[in-house]
mmCIF file of C-alpha atoms in Angstrom:
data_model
loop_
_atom_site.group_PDB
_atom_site.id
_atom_site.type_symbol
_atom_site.label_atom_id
_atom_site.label_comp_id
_atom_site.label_asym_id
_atom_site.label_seq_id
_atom_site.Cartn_x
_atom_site.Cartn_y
_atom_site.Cartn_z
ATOM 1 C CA UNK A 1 -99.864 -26.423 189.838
ATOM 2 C CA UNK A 2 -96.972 -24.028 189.452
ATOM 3 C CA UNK A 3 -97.729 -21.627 186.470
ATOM 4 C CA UNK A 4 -94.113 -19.519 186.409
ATOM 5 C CA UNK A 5 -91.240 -21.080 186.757
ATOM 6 C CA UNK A 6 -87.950 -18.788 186.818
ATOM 7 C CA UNK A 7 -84.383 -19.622 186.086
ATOM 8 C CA UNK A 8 -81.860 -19.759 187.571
ATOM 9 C CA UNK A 9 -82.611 -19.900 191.092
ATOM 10 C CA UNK A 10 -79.952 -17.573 192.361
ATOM 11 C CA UNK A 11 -77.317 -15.753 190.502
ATOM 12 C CA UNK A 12 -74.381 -13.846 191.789
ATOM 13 C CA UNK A 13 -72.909 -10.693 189.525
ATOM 14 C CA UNK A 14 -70.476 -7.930 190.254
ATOM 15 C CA UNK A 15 -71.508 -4.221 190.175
ATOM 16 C CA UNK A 16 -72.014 -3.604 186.678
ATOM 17 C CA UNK A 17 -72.558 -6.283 185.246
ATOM 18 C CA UNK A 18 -76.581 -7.178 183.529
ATOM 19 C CA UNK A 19 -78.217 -10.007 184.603
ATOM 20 C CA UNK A 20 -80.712 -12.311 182.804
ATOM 21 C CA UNK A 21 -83.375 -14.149 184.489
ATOM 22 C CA UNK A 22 -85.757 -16.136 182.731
ATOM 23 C CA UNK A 23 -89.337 -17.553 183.139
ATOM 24 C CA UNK A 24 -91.355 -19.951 182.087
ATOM 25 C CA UNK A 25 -95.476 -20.953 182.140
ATOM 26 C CA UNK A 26 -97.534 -23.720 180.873
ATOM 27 C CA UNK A 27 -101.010 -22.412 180.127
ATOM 28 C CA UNK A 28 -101.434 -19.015 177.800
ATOM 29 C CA UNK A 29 -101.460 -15.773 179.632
ATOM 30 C CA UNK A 30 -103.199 -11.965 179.121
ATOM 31 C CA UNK A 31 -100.094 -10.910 180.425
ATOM 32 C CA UNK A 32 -97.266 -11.239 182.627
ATOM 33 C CA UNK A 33 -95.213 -9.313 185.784
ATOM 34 C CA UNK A 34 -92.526 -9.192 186.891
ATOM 35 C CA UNK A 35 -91.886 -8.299 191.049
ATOM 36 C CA UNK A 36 -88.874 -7.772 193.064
ATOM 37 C CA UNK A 37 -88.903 -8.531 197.110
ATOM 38 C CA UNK A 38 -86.470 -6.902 198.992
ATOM 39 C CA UNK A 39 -85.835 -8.961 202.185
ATOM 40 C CA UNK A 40 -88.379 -9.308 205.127
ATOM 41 C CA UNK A 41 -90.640 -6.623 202.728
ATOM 42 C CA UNK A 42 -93.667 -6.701 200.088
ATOM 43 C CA UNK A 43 -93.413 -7.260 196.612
ATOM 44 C CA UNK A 44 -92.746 -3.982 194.569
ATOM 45 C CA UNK A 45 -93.690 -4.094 190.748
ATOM 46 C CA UNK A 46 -91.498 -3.747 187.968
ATOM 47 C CA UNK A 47 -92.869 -3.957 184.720
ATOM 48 C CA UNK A 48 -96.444 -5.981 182.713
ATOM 49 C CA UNK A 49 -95.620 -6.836 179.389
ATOM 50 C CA UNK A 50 -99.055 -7.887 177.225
ATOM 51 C CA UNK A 51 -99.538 -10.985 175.460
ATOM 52 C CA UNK A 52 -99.403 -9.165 172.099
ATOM 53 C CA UNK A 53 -96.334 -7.568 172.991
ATOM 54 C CA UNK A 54 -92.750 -8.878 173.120
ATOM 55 C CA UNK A 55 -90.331 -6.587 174.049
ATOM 56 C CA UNK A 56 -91.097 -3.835 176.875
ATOM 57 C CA UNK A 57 -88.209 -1.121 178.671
ATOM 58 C CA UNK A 58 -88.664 1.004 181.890
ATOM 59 C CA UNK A 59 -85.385 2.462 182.896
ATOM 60 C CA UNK A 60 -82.297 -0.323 183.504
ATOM 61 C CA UNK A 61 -85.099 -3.146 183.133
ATOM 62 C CA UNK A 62 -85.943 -4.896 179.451
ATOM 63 C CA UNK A 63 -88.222 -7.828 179.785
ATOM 64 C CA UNK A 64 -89.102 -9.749 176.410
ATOM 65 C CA UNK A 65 -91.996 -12.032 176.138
ATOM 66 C CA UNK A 66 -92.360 -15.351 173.210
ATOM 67 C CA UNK A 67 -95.595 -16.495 173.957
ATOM 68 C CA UNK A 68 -94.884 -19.354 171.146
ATOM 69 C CA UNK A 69 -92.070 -21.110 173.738
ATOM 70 C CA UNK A 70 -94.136 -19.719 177.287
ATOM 71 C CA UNK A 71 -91.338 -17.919 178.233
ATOM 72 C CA UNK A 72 -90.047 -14.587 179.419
ATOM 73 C CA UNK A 73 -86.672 -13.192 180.592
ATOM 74 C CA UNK A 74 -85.838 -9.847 182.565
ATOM 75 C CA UNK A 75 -82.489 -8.291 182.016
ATOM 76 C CA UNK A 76 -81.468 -5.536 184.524
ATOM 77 C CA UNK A 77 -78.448 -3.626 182.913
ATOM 78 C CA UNK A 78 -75.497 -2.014 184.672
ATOM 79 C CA UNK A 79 -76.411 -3.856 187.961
ATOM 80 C CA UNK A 80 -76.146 -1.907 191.106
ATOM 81 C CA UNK A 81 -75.652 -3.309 194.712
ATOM 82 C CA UNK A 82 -78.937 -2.513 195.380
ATOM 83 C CA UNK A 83 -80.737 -4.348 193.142
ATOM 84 C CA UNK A 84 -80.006 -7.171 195.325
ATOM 85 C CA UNK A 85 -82.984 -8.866 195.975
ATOM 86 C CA UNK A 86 -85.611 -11.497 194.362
ATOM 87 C CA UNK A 87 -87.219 -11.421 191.531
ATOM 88 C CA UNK A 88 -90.959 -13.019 190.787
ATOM 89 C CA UNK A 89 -92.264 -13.298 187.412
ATOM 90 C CA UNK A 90 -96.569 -14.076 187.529
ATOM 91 C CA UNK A 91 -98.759 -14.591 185.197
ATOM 92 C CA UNK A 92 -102.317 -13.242 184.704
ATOM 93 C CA UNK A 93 -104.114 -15.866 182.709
ATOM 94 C CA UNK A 94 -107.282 -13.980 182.441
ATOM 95 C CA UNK A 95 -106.915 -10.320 181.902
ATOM 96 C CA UNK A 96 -108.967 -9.367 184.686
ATOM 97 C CA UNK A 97 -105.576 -9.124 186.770
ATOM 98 C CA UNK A 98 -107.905 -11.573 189.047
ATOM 99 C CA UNK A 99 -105.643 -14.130 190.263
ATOM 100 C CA UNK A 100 -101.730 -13.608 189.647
ATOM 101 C CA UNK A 101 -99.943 -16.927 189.769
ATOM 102 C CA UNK A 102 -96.413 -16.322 190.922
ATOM 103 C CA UNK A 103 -92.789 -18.533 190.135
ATOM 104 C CA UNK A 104 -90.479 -19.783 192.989
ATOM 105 C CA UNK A 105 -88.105 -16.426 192.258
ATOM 106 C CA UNK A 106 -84.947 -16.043 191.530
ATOM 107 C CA UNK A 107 -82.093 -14.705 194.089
ATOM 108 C CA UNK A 108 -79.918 -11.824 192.910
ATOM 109 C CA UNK A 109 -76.914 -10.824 194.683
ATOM 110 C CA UNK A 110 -74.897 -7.857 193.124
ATOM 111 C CA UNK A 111 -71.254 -7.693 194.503
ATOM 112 C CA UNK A 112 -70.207 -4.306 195.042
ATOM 113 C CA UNK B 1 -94.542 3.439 197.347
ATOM 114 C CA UNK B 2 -98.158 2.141 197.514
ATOM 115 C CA UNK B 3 -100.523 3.003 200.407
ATOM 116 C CA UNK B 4 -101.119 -0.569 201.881
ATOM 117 C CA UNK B 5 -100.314 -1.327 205.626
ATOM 118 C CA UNK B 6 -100.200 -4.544 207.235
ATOM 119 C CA UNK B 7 -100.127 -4.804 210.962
ATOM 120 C CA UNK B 8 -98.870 -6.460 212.694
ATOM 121 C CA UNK B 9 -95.717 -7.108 210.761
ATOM 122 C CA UNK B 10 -94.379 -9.765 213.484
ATOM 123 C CA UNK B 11 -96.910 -12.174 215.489
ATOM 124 C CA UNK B 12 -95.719 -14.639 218.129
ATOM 125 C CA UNK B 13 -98.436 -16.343 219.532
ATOM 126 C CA UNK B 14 -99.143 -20.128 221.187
ATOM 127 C CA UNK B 15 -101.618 -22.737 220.062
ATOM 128 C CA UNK B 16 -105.196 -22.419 219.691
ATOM 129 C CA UNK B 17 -105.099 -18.488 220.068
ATOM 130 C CA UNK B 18 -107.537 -16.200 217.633
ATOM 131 C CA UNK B 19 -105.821 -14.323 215.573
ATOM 132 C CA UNK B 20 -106.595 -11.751 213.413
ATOM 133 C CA UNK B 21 -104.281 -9.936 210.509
ATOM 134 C CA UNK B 22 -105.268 -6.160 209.793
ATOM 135 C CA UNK B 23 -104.676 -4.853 206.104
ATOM 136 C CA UNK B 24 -105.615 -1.276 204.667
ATOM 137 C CA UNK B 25 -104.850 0.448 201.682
ATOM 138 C CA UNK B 26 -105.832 3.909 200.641
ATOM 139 C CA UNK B 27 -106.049 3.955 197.140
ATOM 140 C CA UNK B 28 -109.950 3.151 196.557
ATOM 141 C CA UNK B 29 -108.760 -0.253 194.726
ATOM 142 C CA UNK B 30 -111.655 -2.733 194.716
ATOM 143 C CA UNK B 31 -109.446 -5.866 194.040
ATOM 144 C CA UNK B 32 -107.708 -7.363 197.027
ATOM 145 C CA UNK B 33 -105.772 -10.186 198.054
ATOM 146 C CA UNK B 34 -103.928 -12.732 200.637
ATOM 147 C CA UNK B 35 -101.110 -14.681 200.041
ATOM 148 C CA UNK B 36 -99.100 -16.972 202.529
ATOM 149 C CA UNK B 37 -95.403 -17.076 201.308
ATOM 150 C CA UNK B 38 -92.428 -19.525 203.901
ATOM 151 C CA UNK B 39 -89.431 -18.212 202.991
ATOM 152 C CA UNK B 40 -87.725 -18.280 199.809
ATOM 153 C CA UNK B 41 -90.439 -19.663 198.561
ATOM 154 C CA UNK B 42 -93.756 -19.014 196.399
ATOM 155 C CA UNK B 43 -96.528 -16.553 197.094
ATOM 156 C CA UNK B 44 -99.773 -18.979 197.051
ATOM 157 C CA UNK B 45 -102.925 -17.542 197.109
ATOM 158 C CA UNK B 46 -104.849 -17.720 200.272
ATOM 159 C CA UNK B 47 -108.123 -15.319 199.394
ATOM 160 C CA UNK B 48 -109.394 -12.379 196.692
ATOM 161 C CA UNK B 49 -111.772 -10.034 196.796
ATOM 162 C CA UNK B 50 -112.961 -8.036 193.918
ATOM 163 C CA UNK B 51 -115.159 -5.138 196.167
ATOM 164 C CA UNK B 52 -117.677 -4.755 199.029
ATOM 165 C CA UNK B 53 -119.548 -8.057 200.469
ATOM 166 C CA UNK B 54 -117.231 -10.599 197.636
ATOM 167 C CA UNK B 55 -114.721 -12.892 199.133
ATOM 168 C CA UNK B 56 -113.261 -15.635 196.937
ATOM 169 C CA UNK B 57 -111.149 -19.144 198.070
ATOM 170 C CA UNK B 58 -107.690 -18.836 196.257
ATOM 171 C CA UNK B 59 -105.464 -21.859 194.897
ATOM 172 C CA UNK B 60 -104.283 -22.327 198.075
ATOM 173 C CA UNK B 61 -106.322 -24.370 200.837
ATOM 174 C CA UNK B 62 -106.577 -22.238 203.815
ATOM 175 C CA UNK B 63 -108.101 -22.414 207.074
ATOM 176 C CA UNK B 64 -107.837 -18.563 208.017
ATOM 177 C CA UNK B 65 -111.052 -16.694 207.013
ATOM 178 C CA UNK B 66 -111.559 -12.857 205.024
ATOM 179 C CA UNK B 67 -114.199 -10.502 205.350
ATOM 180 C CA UNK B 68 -114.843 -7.268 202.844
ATOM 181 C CA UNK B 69 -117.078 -5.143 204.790
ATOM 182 C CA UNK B 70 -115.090 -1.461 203.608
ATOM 183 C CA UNK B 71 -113.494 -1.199 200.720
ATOM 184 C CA UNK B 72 -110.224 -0.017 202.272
ATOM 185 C CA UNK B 73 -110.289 -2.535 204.602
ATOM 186 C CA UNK B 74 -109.572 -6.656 204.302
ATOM 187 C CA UNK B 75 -108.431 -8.257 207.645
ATOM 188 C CA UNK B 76 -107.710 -12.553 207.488
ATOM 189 C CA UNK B 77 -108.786 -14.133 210.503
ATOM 190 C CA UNK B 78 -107.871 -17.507 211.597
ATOM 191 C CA UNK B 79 -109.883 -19.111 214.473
ATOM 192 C CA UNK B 80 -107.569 -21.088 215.854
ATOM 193 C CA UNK B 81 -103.893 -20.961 215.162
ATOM 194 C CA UNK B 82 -101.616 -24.057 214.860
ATOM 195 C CA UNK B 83 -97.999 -24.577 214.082
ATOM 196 C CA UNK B 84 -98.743 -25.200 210.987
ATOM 197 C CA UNK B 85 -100.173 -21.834 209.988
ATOM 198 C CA UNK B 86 -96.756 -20.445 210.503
ATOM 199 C CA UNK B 87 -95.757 -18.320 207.689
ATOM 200 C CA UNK B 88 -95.501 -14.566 206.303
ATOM 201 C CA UNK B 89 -98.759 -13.501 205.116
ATOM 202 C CA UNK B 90 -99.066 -10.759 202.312
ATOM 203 C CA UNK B 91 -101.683 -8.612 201.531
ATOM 204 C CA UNK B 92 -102.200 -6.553 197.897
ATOM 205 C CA UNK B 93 -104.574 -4.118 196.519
ATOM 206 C CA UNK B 94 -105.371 -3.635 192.335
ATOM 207 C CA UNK B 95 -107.411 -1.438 190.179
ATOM 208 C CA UNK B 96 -107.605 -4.431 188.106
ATOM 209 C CA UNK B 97 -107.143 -4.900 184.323
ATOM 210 C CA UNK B 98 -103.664 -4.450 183.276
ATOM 211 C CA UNK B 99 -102.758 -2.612 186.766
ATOM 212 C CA UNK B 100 -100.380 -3.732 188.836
ATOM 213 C CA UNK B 101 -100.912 -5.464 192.378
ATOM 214 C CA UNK B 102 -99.248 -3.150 195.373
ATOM 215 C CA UNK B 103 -98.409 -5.425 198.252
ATOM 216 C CA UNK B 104 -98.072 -4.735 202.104
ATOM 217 C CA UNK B 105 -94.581 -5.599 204.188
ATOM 218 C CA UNK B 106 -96.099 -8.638 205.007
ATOM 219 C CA UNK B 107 -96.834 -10.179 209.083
ATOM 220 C CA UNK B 108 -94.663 -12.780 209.931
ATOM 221 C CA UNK B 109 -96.626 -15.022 212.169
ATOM 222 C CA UNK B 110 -95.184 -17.733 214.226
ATOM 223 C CA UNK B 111 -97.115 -20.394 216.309
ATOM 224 C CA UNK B 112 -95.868 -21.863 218.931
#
């Protein structure tokens, strides 16, 4: 079954402008990811925030975790064109970084 | 960018063919993976590996095979391809623990 779930599925901003996506899991986690795919390529990292952490920053990215309501959210900050792409939050249940159970992703489109 | 390369990165091929997807990384990671992903959709995971001789099943049902015989080297193999095994098939590499997974472009294989 489908362990991250992100919301929405596809948000359009201008240049400038943050966006907020947000995820959600059902079982508890050792930590969780979040990945951007540019099309046709691989998955790049972003940023792993811990279980026993809840707010992490790298850059234009600040991703908060609540492990109380399963639920994470990603806000890129003073959007650029090229962040267009998707984003994929997984989850790493174990700790081992074993098996990372990915979301359905969410489609960002930055207007220039 | 991460040192994984999947070849090749576009495979037409007919029915009942052998087929067999090459991915390397050079970073020495022991941890390895395959995930099928159709388009705009989920990554599912196909097969892991966590070193040398050790191939695991993933979540998702497959009927492509792995084998682990280097450690910079984890090619899939499937038998005998059908329609259905159309998809893009992504390969990634870990330390493992809290480090991230680096992922390949990807081979976008279509059966005819």
């Amino acid at each position: 079954s489908q362990q991250g779930e992100e919301d929405p599925q596809a948000l359009s901003i201008q240049e400038g402008e943050n966006a907020t996506m947000n995820c959600s899991y059902k079982t508890s986690i050792n930590n969780l990811q979040w990945y951007r795919q540019n099309s046709g390529r691989g998955l790049v990292h972003l940023i792993l925030i811990r279980s026993n952490e809840r707010e992490k920053h790298s850059g234009r990215l600040r991703v908060t975790l609540d492990t109380s309501k399963k639920s994470s959210s990603l806000l890129i900050t003073a959007s650029r064109a090229a962040d267009t792409a998707s984003y994929f939050c997984a989850t790493d249940a174990t700790g081992a970084n074993s098996k990372l159970t990915f979301g359905k992703g969410i489609t960002l489109s930055v207007r220039p | 960018e991460a040192d994984i390369y999947q070849t090749p990165r576009y495979l037409v091929i007919g029915t009942g063919k052998k087929i067999t997807l090459e991915c390397s990384q050079t970073m020495g990671h022991d941890k390895m993976y395959w995930y099928q992903q159709d388009p705009g959709m989920e990554l599912h995971l196909i097969h892991y590996s966590y070193g040398v001789n050790s191939t695991e099943k993933g979540d998702l049902s497959s009927e492509s095979t792995v084998s682990r015989i280097r450690t910079e080297h984890f090619p899939l193999t499937l038998e005998s391809a059908r329609p259905s095994h159309t998809s893009q098939y992504l390969c990634a590499s870990s330390k493992g623990g809290y480090q991230p997974q680096h992922f390949g472009d990807g081979t976008r294989l279509s059966i005819l």
